[in-house]
């Protein structure tokens, strides 16, 4: 699907009418969340808007090199924009403590997203599930609005594209995306530096977490999974949300059709990260547990102990991996 010119015109009409614009992305932000947030933020500042950028969690260290990363706010206190644009967030709750602002009847909300599970919570929903990333959609928005790229904007957007496609390795990479990446490089975005600093890099502490988690890795009926108990994370001293995407490594195992990592970041609930090879669908499994995401990359936060959540989710993953494709 592509977003029609008329819809982009409506987007730019609403942006044009607003003076103070708040941009908000999802909690536990990844490169696309931060790249789309900062890229659009810089572009709107260039056309004279008063912009604030916000996220429930701090910008992860590996994205701190991005221009504007140090200005991202973590609290909604005192924010009263004319317009709020939610980025890469399929529903208000994904933005954590900014959900209240999104749900406030006084604030006009636009949703710019590429999740097929987007609930359509905005006044205008610019949702393209075929887009590789929300950052690619921001680039579409800028091109539709006739806004020029510069090195800073291009660096943010290419970071989002590179991280969401794992450096152009996902099946949603199209010739058109590669041409867009070329335009971003022409504008000054450093592709090698972005790849080397993001998808091709993990910290030593993440490697130690993986090595612990991999002791218990299992492969059954095409499903590969590993667990990260709270005690394991604590013993290693790993405090950040997320885990550096162990689930990608698991899906690279040739025998696996579906991969899962179950991690306990807080007592009482389990974060489930799911990935599938093309032809299988983990978004449907995530949805069964109140989560969401994309067909090939989805997740959910499920109440319960690790054992309970694994016991509930695994049968659905095995059923998915058994499907004839
Ligand atoms: P990850 O495994 O990288 O944390 O998440 C993969 C995808 O699943 C992301 O696109 C993200 O939007 C979605 N996702 C992860 N966790 C949740 C969740 O708790 N709720 C929803 N709705 N989506 C999630
Ligand atoms: Mn994304």
PDB file of N, CA and C and ligand atoms in Angstrom, residues 26-28 30 88-91 94 114-115 117 164 242 245 247-248 263 271-275 286 290-294 297-302, ligand 1:
ATOM      1  N   UNK A  26       7.333   5.414  20.518  1.00  0.00           N
ATOM      2  CA  UNK A  26       6.972   4.351  21.473  1.00  0.00           C
ATOM      3  C   UNK A  26       8.035   4.144  22.548  1.00  0.00           C
ATOM      4  N   UNK A  27       7.561   3.569  23.667  1.00  0.00           N
ATOM      5  CA  UNK A  27       8.480   3.288  24.778  1.00  0.00           C
ATOM      6  C   UNK A  27       9.464   2.201  24.359  1.00  0.00           C
ATOM      7  N   UNK A  28      10.511   1.996  25.157  1.00  0.00           N
ATOM      8  CA  UNK A  28      11.604   1.089  24.787  1.00  0.00           C
ATOM      9  C   UNK A  28      11.966   1.315  23.316  1.00  0.00           C
ATOM     10  N   UNK A  30      13.375   1.791  19.601  1.00  0.00           N
ATOM     11  CA  UNK A  30      14.427   1.209  18.757  1.00  0.00           C
ATOM     12  C   UNK A  30      14.912   2.304  17.798  1.00  0.00           C
ATOM     13  N   UNK A  88       5.506   5.553  14.857  1.00  0.00           N
ATOM     14  CA  UNK A  88       5.881   4.147  15.044  1.00  0.00           C
ATOM     15  C   UNK A  88       5.111   3.479  16.191  1.00  0.00           C
ATOM     16  N   UNK A  89       3.954   4.019  16.528  1.00  0.00           N
ATOM     17  CA  UNK A  89       3.201   3.533  17.696  1.00  0.00           C
ATOM     18  C   UNK A  89       1.829   3.049  17.238  1.00  0.00           C
ATOM     19  N   UNK A  90       1.573   1.749  17.445  1.00  0.00           N
ATOM     20  CA  UNK A  90       0.343   1.177  16.901  1.00  0.00           C
ATOM     21  C   UNK A  90      -0.888   1.519  17.725  1.00  0.00           C
ATOM     22  N   UNK A  91      -0.662   1.925  18.970  1.00  0.00           N
ATOM     23  CA  UNK A  91      -1.803   2.326  19.811  1.00  0.00           C
ATOM     24  C   UNK A  91      -1.264   3.284  20.871  1.00  0.00           C
ATOM     25  N   UNK A  94       1.335   2.296  23.598  1.00  0.00           N
ATOM     26  CA  UNK A  94       2.737   2.053  23.234  1.00  0.00           C
ATOM     27  C   UNK A  94       3.634   3.239  23.584  1.00  0.00           C
ATOM     28  N   UNK A 114       3.915   2.209  10.542  1.00  0.00           N
ATOM     29  CA  UNK A 114       3.925   1.131   9.543  1.00  0.00           C
ATOM     30  C   UNK A 114       3.491  -0.207  10.147  1.00  0.00           C
ATOM     31  N   UNK A 115       2.862  -0.170  11.306  1.00  0.00           N
ATOM     32  CA  UNK A 115       2.382  -1.427  11.902  1.00  0.00           C
ATOM     33  C   UNK A 115       0.997  -1.794  11.363  1.00  0.00           C
ATOM     34  N   UNK A 117      -1.010  -3.549  12.765  1.00  0.00           N
ATOM     35  CA  UNK A 117      -1.908  -3.613  13.926  1.00  0.00           C
ATOM     36  C   UNK A 117      -2.297  -2.217  14.424  1.00  0.00           C
ATOM     37  N   UNK A 164      15.457  -1.011  11.225  1.00  0.00           N
ATOM     38  CA  UNK A 164      14.240  -1.819  11.042  1.00  0.00           C
ATOM     39  C   UNK A 164      14.394  -2.885   9.965  1.00  0.00           C
ATOM     40  N   UNK A 242      14.877  -4.153  26.850  1.00  0.00           N
ATOM     41  CA  UNK A 242      15.314  -4.838  25.633  1.00  0.00           C
ATOM     42  C   UNK A 242      16.540  -5.688  25.906  1.00  0.00           C
ATOM     43  N   UNK A 245      18.313  -7.678  20.879  1.00  0.00           N
ATOM     44  CA  UNK A 245      17.762  -8.501  19.803  1.00  0.00           C
ATOM     45  C   UNK A 245      18.403  -9.873  19.632  1.00  0.00           C
ATOM     46  N   UNK A 247      16.737 -12.346  19.573  1.00  0.00           N
ATOM     47  CA  UNK A 247      15.770 -13.067  18.733  1.00  0.00           C
ATOM     48  C   UNK A 247      16.211 -13.104  17.265  1.00  0.00           C
ATOM     49  N   UNK A 248      16.945 -12.077  16.805  1.00  0.00           N
ATOM     50  CA  UNK A 248      17.449 -12.112  15.420  1.00  0.00           C
ATOM     51  C   UNK A 248      18.464 -13.233  15.240  1.00  0.00           C
ATOM     52  N   UNK A 263      11.589 -12.568  28.053  1.00  0.00           N
ATOM     53  CA  UNK A 263      12.463 -11.953  29.041  1.00  0.00           C
ATOM     54  C   UNK A 263      11.652 -11.235  30.107  1.00  0.00           C
ATOM     55  N   UNK A 271       8.168  -9.978  28.739  1.00  0.00           N
ATOM     56  CA  UNK A 271       8.223  -9.375  27.401  1.00  0.00           C
ATOM     57  C   UNK A 271       8.533 -10.495  26.415  1.00  0.00           C
ATOM     58  N   UNK A 272       7.689 -10.629  25.426  1.00  0.00           N
ATOM     59  CA  UNK A 272       7.883 -11.689  24.435  1.00  0.00           C
ATOM     60  C   UNK A 272       8.249 -11.044  23.102  1.00  0.00           C
ATOM     61  N   UNK A 273       9.414 -11.405  22.561  1.00  0.00           N
ATOM     62  CA  UNK A 273       9.835 -10.924  21.236  1.00  0.00           C
ATOM     63  C   UNK A 273       9.717 -12.077  20.254  1.00  0.00           C
ATOM     64  N   UNK A 274       9.020 -11.849  19.163  1.00  0.00           N
ATOM     65  CA  UNK A 274       8.764 -12.926  18.197  1.00  0.00           C
ATOM     66  C   UNK A 274       9.268 -12.537  16.809  1.00  0.00           C
ATOM     67  N   UNK A 275       9.839 -13.495  16.100  1.00  0.00           N
ATOM     68  CA  UNK A 275      10.252 -13.283  14.708  1.00  0.00           C
ATOM     69  C   UNK A 275       9.886 -14.519  13.902  1.00  0.00           C
ATOM     70  N   UNK A 286       1.071 -12.753  18.591  1.00  0.00           N
ATOM     71  CA  UNK A 286       1.237 -11.640  19.550  1.00  0.00           C
ATOM     72  C   UNK A 286      -0.122 -11.058  19.926  1.00  0.00           C
ATOM     73  N   UNK A 290      -2.527  -9.909  23.535  1.00  0.00           N
ATOM     74  CA  UNK A 290      -2.680  -8.472  23.778  1.00  0.00           C
ATOM     75  C   UNK A 290      -1.553  -7.632  23.205  1.00  0.00           C
ATOM     76  N   UNK A 291      -0.673  -8.243  22.410  1.00  0.00           N
ATOM     77  CA  UNK A 291       0.432  -7.492  21.819  1.00  0.00           C
ATOM     78  C   UNK A 291       0.148  -7.147  20.375  1.00  0.00           C
ATOM     79  N   UNK A 292       1.186  -6.917  19.621  1.00  0.00           N
ATOM     80  CA  UNK A 292       1.005  -6.560  18.221  1.00  0.00           C
ATOM     81  C   UNK A 292       2.329  -6.537  17.500  1.00  0.00           C
ATOM     82  N   UNK A 293       2.362  -5.845  16.373  1.00  0.00           N
ATOM     83  CA  UNK A 293       3.604  -5.747  15.618  1.00  0.00           C
ATOM     84  C   UNK A 293       3.370  -6.057  14.157  1.00  0.00           C
ATOM     85  N   UNK A 294       4.381  -6.621  13.537  1.00  0.00           N
ATOM     86  CA  UNK A 294       4.329  -6.930  12.114  1.00  0.00           C
ATOM     87  C   UNK A 294       4.199  -8.440  11.941  1.00  0.00           C
ATOM     88  N   UNK A 297       7.666  -9.736  12.652  1.00  0.00           N
ATOM     89  CA  UNK A 297       8.355  -9.241  13.860  1.00  0.00           C
ATOM     90  C   UNK A 297       7.303  -8.653  14.783  1.00  0.00           C
ATOM     91  N   UNK A 298       7.036  -9.346  15.869  1.00  0.00           N
ATOM     92  CA  UNK A 298       5.952  -8.896  16.746  1.00  0.00           C
ATOM     93  C   UNK A 298       6.348  -9.117  18.195  1.00  0.00           C
ATOM     94  N   UNK A 299       5.503  -8.631  19.085  1.00  0.00           N
ATOM     95  CA  UNK A 299       5.820  -8.788  20.499  1.00  0.00           C
ATOM     96  C   UNK A 299       4.603  -8.556  21.357  1.00  0.00           C
ATOM     97  N   UNK A 300       4.740  -8.943  22.617  1.00  0.00           N
ATOM     98  CA  UNK A 300       3.650  -8.738  23.562  1.00  0.00           C
ATOM     99  C   UNK A 300       4.232  -8.689  24.963  1.00  0.00           C
ATOM    100  N   UNK A 301       3.493  -8.058  25.844  1.00  0.00           N
ATOM    101  CA  UNK A 301       3.847  -8.050  27.261  1.00  0.00           C
ATOM    102  C   UNK A 301       2.774  -8.870  27.962  1.00  0.00           C
ATOM    103  N   UNK A 302       3.186  -9.995  28.533  1.00  0.00           N
ATOM    104  CA  UNK A 302       2.194 -10.952  29.037  1.00  0.00           C
ATOM    105  C   UNK A 302       2.360 -11.129  30.544  1.00  0.00           C
TER     106      UNK A 302
HETATM  107  P1  LIG B   1      10.675  -6.316  19.569  1.00  0.00           P
HETATM  108  O1  LIG B   1      10.750  -7.800  19.532  1.00  0.00           O
HETATM  109  O2  LIG B   1      11.729  -5.692  18.716  1.00  0.00           O
HETATM  110  O3  LIG B   1      10.593  -5.761  20.962  1.00  0.00           O
HETATM  111  O4  LIG B   1       9.291  -5.915  18.903  1.00  0.00           O
HETATM  112  C1  LIG B   1       8.973  -6.328  17.594  1.00  0.00           C
HETATM  113  C2  LIG B   1       7.719  -5.652  17.114  1.00  0.00           C
HETATM  114  O5  LIG B   1       6.625  -6.012  17.950  1.00  0.00           O
HETATM  115  C3  LIG B   1       7.813  -4.151  17.165  1.00  0.00           C
HETATM  116  O6  LIG B   1       7.425  -3.680  15.897  1.00  0.00           O
HETATM  117  C4  LIG B   1       6.833  -3.708  18.198  1.00  0.00           C
HETATM  118  O7  LIG B   1       6.080  -2.638  17.727  1.00  0.00           O
HETATM  119  C5  LIG B   1       5.946  -4.880  18.443  1.00  0.00           C
HETATM  120  N1  LIG B   1       5.791  -5.076  19.897  1.00  0.00           N
HETATM  121  C6  LIG B   1       6.725  -5.484  20.784  1.00  0.00           C
HETATM  122  N2  LIG B   1       6.234  -5.549  22.038  1.00  0.00           N
HETATM  123  C7  LIG B   1       4.940  -5.162  21.943  1.00  0.00           C
HETATM  124  C8  LIG B   1       3.877  -5.009  22.898  1.00  0.00           C
HETATM  125  O8  LIG B   1       4.031  -5.253  24.104  1.00  0.00           O
HETATM  126  N3  LIG B   1       2.681  -4.572  22.417  1.00  0.00           N
HETATM  127  C9  LIG B   1       2.488  -4.307  21.070  1.00  0.00           C
HETATM  128  N4  LIG B   1       1.284  -3.875  20.665  1.00  0.00           N
HETATM  129  N5  LIG B   1       3.445  -4.463  20.160  1.00  0.00           N
HETATM  130  C10 LIG B   1       4.657  -4.867  20.566  1.00  0.00           C
END
